[in-house]
PDB file of C-alpha atoms and ligand atoms in Angstrom:
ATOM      1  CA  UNK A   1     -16.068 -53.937  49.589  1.00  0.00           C
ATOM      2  CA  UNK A   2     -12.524 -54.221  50.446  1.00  0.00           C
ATOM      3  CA  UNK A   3     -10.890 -53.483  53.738  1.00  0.00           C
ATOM      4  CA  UNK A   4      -7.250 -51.662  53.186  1.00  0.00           C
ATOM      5  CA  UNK A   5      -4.120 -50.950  55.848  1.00  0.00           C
ATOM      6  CA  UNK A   6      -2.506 -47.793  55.402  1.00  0.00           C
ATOM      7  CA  UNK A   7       1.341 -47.715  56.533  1.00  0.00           C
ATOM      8  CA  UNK A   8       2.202 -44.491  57.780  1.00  0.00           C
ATOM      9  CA  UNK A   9      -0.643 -41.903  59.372  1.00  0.00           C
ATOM     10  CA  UNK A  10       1.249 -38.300  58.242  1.00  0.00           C
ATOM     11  CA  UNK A  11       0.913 -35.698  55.729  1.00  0.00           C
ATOM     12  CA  UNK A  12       0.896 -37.565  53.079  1.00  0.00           C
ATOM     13  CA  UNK A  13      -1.432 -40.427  54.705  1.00  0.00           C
ATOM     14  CA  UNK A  14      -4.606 -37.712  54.667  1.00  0.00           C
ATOM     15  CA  UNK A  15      -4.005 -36.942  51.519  1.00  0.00           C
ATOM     16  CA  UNK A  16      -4.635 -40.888  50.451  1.00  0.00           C
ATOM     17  CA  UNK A  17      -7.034 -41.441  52.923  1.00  0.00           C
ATOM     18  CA  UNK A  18      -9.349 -38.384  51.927  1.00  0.00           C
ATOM     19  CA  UNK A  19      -9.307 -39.898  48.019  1.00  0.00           C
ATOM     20  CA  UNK A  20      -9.847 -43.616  49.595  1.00  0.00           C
ATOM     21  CA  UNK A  21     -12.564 -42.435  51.416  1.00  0.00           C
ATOM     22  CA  UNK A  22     -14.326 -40.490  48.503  1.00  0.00           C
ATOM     23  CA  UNK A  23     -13.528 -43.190  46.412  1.00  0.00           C
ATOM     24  CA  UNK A  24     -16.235 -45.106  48.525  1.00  0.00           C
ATOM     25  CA  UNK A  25     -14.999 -48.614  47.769  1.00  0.00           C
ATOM     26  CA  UNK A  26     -13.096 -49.329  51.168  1.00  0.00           C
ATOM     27  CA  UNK A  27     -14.984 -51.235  53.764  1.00  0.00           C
ATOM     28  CA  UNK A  28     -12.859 -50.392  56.426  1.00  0.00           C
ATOM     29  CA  UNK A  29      -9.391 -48.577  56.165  1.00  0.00           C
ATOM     30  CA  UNK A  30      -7.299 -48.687  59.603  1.00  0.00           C
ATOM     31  CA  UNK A  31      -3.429 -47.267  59.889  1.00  0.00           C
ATOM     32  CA  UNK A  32       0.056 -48.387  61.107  1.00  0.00           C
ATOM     33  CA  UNK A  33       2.479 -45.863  62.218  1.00  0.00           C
ATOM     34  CA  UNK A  34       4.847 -45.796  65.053  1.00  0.00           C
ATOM     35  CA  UNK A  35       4.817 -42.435  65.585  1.00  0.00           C
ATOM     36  CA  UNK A  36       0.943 -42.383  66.531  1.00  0.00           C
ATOM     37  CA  UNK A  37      -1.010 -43.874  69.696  1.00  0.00           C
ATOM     38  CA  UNK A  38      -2.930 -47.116  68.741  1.00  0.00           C
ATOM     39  CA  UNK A  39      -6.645 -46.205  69.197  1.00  0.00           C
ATOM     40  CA  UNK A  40      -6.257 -42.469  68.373  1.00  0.00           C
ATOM     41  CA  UNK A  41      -7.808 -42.187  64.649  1.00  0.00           C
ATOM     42  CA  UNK A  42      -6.833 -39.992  61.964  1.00  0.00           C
ATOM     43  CA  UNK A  43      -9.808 -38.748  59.720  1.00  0.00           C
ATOM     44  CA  UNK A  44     -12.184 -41.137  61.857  1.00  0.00           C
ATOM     45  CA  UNK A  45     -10.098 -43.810  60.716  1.00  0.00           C
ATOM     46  CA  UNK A  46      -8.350 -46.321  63.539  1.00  0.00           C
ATOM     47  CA  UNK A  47      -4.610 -45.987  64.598  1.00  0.00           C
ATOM     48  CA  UNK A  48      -4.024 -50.317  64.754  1.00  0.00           C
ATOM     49  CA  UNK A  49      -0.722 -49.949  66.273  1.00  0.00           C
ATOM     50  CA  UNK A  50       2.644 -50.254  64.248  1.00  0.00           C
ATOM     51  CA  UNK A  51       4.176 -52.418  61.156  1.00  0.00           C
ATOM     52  CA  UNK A  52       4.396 -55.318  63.359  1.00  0.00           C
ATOM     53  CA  UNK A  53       0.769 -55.589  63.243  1.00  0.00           C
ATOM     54  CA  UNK A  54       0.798 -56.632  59.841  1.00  0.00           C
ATOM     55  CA  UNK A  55       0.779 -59.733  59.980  1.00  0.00           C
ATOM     56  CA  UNK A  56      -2.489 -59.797  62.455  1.00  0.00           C
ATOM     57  CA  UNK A  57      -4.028 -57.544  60.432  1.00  0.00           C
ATOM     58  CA  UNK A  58      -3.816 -59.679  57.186  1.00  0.00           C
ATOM     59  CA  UNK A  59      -5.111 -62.889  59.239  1.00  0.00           C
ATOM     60  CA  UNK A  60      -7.997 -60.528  60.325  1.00  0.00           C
ATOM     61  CA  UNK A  61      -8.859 -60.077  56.667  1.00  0.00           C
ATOM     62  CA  UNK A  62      -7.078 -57.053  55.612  1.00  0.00           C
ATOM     63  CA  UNK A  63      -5.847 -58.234  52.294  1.00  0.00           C
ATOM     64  CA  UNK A  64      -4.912 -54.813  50.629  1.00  0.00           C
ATOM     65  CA  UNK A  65      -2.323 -51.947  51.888  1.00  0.00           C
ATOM     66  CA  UNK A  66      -0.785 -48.335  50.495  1.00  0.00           C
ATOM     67  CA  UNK A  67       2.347 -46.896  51.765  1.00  0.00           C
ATOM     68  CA  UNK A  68       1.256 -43.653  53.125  1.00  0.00           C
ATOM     69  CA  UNK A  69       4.579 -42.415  54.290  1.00  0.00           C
ATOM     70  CA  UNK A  70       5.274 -40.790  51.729  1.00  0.00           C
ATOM     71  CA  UNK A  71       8.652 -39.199  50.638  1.00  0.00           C
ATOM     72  CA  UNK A  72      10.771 -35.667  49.233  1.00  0.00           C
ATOM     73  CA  UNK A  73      13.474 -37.410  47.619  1.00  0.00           C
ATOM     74  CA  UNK A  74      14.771 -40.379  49.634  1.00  0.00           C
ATOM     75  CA  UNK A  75      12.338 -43.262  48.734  1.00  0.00           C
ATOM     76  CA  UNK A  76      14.679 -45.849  51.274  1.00  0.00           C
ATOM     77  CA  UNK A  77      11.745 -46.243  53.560  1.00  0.00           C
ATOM     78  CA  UNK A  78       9.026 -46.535  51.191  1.00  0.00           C
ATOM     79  CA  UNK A  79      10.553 -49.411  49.305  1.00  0.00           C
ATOM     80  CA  UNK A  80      11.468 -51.067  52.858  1.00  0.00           C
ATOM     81  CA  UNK A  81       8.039 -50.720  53.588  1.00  0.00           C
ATOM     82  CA  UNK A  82       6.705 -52.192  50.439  1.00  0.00           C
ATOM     83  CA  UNK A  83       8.966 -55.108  50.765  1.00  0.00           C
ATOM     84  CA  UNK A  84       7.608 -55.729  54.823  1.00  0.00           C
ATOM     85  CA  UNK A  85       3.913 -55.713  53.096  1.00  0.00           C
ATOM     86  CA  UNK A  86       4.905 -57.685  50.364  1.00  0.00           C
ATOM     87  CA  UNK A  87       6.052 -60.295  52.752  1.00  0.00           C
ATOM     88  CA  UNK A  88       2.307 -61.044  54.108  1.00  0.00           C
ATOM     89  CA  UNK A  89       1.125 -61.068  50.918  1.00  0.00           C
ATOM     90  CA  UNK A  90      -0.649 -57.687  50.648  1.00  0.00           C
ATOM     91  CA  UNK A  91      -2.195 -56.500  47.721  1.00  0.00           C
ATOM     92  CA  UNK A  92      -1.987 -52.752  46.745  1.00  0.00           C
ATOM     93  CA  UNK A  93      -5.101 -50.662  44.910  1.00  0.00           C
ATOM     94  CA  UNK A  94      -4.587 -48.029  43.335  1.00  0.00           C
ATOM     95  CA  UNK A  95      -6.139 -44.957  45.177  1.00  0.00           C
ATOM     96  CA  UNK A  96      -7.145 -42.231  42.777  1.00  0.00           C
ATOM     97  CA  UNK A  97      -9.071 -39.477  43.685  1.00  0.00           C
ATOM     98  CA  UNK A  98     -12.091 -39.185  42.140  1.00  0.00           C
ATOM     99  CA  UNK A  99     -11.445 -35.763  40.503  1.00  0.00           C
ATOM    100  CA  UNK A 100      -8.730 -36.843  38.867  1.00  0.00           C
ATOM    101  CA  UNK A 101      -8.799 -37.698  34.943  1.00  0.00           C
ATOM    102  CA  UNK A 102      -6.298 -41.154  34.591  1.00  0.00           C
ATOM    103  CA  UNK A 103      -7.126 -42.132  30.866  1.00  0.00           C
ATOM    104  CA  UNK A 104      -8.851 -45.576  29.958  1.00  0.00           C
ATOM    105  CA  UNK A 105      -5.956 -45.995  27.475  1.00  0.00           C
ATOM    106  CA  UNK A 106      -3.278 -45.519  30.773  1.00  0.00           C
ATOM    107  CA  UNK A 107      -1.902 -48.083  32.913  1.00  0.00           C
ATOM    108  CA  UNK A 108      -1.037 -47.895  36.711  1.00  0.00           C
ATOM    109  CA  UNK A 109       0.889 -50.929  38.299  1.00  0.00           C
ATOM    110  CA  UNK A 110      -0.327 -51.566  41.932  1.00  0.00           C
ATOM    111  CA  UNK A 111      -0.127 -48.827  45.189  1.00  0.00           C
ATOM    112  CA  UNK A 112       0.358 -45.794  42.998  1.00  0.00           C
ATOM    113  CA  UNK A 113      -1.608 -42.551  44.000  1.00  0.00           C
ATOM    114  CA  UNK A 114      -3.181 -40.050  42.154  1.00  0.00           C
ATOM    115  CA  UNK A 115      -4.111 -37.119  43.992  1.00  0.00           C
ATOM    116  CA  UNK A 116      -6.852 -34.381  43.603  1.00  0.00           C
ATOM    117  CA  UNK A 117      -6.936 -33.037  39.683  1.00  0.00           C
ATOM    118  CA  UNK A 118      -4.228 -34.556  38.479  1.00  0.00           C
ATOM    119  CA  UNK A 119      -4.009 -35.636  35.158  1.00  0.00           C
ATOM    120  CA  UNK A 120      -2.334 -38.915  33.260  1.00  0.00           C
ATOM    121  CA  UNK A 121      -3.344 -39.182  29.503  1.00  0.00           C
ATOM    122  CA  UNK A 122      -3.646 -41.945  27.252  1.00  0.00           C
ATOM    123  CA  UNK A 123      -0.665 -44.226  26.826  1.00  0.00           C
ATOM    124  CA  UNK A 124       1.450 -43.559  30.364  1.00  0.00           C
ATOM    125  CA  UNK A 125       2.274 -45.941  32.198  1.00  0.00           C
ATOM    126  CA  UNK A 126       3.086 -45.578  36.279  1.00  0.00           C
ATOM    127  CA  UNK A 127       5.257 -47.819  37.962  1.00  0.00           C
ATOM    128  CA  UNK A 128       4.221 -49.510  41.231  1.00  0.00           C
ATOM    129  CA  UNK A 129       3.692 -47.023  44.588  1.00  0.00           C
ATOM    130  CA  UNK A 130       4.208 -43.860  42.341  1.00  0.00           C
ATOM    131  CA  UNK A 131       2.914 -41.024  43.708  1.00  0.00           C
ATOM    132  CA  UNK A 132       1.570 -38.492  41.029  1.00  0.00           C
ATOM    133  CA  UNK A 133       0.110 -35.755  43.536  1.00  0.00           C
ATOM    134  CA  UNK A 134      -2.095 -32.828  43.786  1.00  0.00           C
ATOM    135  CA  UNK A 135      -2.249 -31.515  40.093  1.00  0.00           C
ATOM    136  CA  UNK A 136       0.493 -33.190  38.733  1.00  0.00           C
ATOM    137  CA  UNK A 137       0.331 -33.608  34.717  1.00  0.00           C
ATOM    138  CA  UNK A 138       1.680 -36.705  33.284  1.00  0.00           C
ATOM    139  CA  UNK A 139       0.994 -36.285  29.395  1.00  0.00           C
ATOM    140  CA  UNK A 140       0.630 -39.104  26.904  1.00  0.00           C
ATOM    141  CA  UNK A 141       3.023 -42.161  26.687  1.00  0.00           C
ATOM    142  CA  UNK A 142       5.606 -41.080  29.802  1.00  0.00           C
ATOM    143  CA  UNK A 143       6.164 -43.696  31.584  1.00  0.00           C
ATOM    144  CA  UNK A 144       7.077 -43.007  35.348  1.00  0.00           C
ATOM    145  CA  UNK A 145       9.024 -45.672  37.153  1.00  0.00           C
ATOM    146  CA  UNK A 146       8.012 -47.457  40.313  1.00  0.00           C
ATOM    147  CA  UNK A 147       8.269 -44.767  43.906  1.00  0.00           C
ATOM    148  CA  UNK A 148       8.603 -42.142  41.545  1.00  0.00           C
ATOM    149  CA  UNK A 149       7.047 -39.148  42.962  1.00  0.00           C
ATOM    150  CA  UNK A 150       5.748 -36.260  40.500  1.00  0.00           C
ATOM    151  CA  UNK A 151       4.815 -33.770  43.468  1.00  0.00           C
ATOM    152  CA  UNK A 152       2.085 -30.806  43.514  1.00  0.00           C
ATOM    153  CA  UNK A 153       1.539 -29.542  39.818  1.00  0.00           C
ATOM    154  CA  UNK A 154       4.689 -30.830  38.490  1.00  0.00           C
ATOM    155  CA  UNK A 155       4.001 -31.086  34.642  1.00  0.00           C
ATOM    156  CA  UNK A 156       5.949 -34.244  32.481  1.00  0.00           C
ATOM    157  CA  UNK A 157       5.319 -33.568  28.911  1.00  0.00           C
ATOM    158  CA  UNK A 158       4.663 -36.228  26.191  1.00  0.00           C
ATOM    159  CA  UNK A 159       6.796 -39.132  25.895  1.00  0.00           C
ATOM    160  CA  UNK A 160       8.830 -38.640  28.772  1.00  0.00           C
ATOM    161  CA  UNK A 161      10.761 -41.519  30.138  1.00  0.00           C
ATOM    162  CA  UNK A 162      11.575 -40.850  34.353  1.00  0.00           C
ATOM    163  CA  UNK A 163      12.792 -43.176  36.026  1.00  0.00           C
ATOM    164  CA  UNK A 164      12.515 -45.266  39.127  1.00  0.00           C
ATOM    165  CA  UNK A 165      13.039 -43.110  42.425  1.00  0.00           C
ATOM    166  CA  UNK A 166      12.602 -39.649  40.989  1.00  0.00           C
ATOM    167  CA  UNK A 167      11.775 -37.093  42.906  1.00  0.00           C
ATOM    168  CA  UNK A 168      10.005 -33.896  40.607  1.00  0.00           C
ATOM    169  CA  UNK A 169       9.673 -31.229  42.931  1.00  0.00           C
ATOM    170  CA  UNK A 170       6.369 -28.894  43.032  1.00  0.00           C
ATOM    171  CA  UNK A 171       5.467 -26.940  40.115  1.00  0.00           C
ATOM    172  CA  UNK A 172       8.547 -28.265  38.250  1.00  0.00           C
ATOM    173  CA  UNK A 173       8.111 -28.623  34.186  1.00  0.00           C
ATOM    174  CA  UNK A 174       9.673 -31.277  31.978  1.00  0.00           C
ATOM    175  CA  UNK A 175       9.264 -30.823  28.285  1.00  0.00           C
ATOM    176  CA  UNK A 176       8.456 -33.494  26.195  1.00  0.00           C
ATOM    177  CA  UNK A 177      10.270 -36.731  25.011  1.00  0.00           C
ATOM    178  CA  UNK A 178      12.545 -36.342  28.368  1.00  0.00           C
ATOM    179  CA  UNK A 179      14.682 -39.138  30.241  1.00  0.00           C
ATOM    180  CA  UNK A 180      15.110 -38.308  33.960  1.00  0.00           C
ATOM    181  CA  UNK A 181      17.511 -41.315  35.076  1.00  0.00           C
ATOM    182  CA  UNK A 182      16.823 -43.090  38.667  1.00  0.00           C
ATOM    183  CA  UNK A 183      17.019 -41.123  41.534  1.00  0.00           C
ATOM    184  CA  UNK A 184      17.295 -37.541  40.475  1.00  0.00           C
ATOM    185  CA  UNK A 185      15.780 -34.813  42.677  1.00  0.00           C
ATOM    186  CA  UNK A 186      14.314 -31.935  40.392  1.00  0.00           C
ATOM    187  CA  UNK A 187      13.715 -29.216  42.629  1.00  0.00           C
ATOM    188  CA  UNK A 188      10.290 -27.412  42.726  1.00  0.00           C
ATOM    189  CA  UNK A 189       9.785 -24.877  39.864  1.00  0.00           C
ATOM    190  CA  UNK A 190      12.508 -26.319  37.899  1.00  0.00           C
ATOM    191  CA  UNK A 191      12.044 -26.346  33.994  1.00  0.00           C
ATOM    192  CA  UNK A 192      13.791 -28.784  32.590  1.00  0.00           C
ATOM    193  CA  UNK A 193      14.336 -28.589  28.267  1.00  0.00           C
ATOM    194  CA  UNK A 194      17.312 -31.100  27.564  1.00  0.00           C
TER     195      UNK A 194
HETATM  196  O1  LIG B 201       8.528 -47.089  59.671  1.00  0.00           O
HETATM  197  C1  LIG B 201       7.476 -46.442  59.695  1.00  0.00           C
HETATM  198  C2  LIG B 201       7.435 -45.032  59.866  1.00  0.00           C
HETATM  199  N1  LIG B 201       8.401 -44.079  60.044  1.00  0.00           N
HETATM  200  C3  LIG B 201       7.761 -42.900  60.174  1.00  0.00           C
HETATM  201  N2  LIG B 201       6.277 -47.079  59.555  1.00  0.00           N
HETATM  202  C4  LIG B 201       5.091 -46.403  59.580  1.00  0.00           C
HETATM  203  N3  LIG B 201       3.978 -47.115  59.444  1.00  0.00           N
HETATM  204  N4  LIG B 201       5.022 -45.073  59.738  1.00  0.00           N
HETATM  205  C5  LIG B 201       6.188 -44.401  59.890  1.00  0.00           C
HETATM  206  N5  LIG B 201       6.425 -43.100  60.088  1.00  0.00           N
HETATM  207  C6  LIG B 201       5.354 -42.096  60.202  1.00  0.00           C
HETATM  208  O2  LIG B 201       5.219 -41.408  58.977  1.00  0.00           O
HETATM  209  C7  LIG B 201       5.632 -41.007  61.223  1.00  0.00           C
HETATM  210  O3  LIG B 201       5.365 -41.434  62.540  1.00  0.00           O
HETATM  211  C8  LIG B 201       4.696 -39.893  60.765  1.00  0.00           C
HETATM  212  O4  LIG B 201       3.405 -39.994  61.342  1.00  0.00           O
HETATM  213  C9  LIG B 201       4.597 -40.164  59.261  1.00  0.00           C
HETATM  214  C10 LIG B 201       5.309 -39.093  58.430  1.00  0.00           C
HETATM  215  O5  LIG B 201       4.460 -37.968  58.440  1.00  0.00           O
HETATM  216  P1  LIG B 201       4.881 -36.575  57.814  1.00  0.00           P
HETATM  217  O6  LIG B 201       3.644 -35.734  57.806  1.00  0.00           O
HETATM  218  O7  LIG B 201       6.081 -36.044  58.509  1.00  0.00           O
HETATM  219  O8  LIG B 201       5.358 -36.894  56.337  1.00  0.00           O
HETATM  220  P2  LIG B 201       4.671 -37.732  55.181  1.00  0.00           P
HETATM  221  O9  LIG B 201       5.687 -38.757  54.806  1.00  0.00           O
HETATM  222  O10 LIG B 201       3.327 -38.174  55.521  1.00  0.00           O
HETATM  223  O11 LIG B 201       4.526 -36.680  53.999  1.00  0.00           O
HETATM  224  C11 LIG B 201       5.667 -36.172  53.304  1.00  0.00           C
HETATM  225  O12 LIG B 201       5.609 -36.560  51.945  1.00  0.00           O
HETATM  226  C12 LIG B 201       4.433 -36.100  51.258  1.00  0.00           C
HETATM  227  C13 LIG B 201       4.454 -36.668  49.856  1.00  0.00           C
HETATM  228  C14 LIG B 201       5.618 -34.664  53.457  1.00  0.00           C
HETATM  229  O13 LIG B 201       6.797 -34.094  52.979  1.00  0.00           O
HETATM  230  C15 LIG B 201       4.419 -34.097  52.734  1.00  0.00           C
HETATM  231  O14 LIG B 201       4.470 -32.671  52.766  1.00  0.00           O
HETATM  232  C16 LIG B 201       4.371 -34.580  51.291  1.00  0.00           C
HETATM  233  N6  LIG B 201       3.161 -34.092  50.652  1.00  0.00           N
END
């Protein structure tokens, strides 16, 4: 059993930390975020302090982390994030819920999250600290570039190619065989044919 650091302790932090904790793999999973009081805890979880104590927490044995602040567009903080982790050598799972259905035949680079009942068939492929959400649909072969987020029942036809630092809003639909070039913002409920 692995112990795992989640940066950030919002919104979009319960969502991981509900399908980390179902997943039932996690030893111990403690948070970092600025914004909270160290010792408070968040789904029974710890508050550690902030990003400063990564580096303590990694000599302590914490060895694998997941950007939990998550993100409606503007991915600047995620990625500055990632890069702080990546600099004490953190390693980042991939935290699926376990109602989703991710395809044996798919491929997820490290730190993406797949929320509850989403979908990604056989042959995607999602870049690293992606965030396919609640419902989302990736269909077969898309590929979804790294902090990509495909938010709450957003639907990404076959073959699609998006992107690094996409933002597709809630709801939103792209038909198949698609290119969504780096980071556009599709707004929720958008349908997007050409
Ligand atoms: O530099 C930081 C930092 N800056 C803000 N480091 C760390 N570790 N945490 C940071 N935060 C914290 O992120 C704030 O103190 C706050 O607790 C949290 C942001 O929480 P919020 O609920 O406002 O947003 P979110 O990023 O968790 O969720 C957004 O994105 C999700 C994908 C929301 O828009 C959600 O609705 C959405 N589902």
């Amino acid at each position: 059993m692995s112990k795992l650091v989640l940066i950030g302790g919002g919104g979009h932090c319960k969502s991981v930390l509900d399908a980390a904790l179902r997943m039932g793999v996690f030893q111990e999973i403690v948070i970092l975020d600025p914004g909270l009081n160290a010792g408070s805890k968040v789904m029974g979880c710890a508050v550690y302090g902030d990003d400063d104590k990564l580096g303590e927490l990694r000599e302590k044995g914490l060895d694998n982390a997941v950007i939990t602040v998550g993100c409606v567009g503007d991915t600047l903080l995620r990625r500055k994030l990632a890069e702080k982790a990546d600099a004490y050598g953190y390693s980042y799972p991939a935290i699926i819920d376990p109602s989703a259905v991710v395809s044996e035949f798919a491929k997820l680079e490290p730190g993406v999250f797949v929320g509850k009942n989403a979908v990604i068939n056989a042959g995607a492929q999602i870049g690293r600290h992606a965030i396919i959400n609640t419902g989302a649909i990736i269909e077969h072969n898309c590929h979804i570039g790294a902090f990509t987020h495909v938010a709450v029942g957003a639907t990404v036809c076959g073959d699609c190619n998006i992107e690094e630092d996409v933002f597709i809003g809630a709801g939103a639909t792209l038909i198949q065989g698609l290119t969504i070039e780096k980071k556009r913002f599709i707004k929720a409920g958008e349908v997007i044919v050409r």
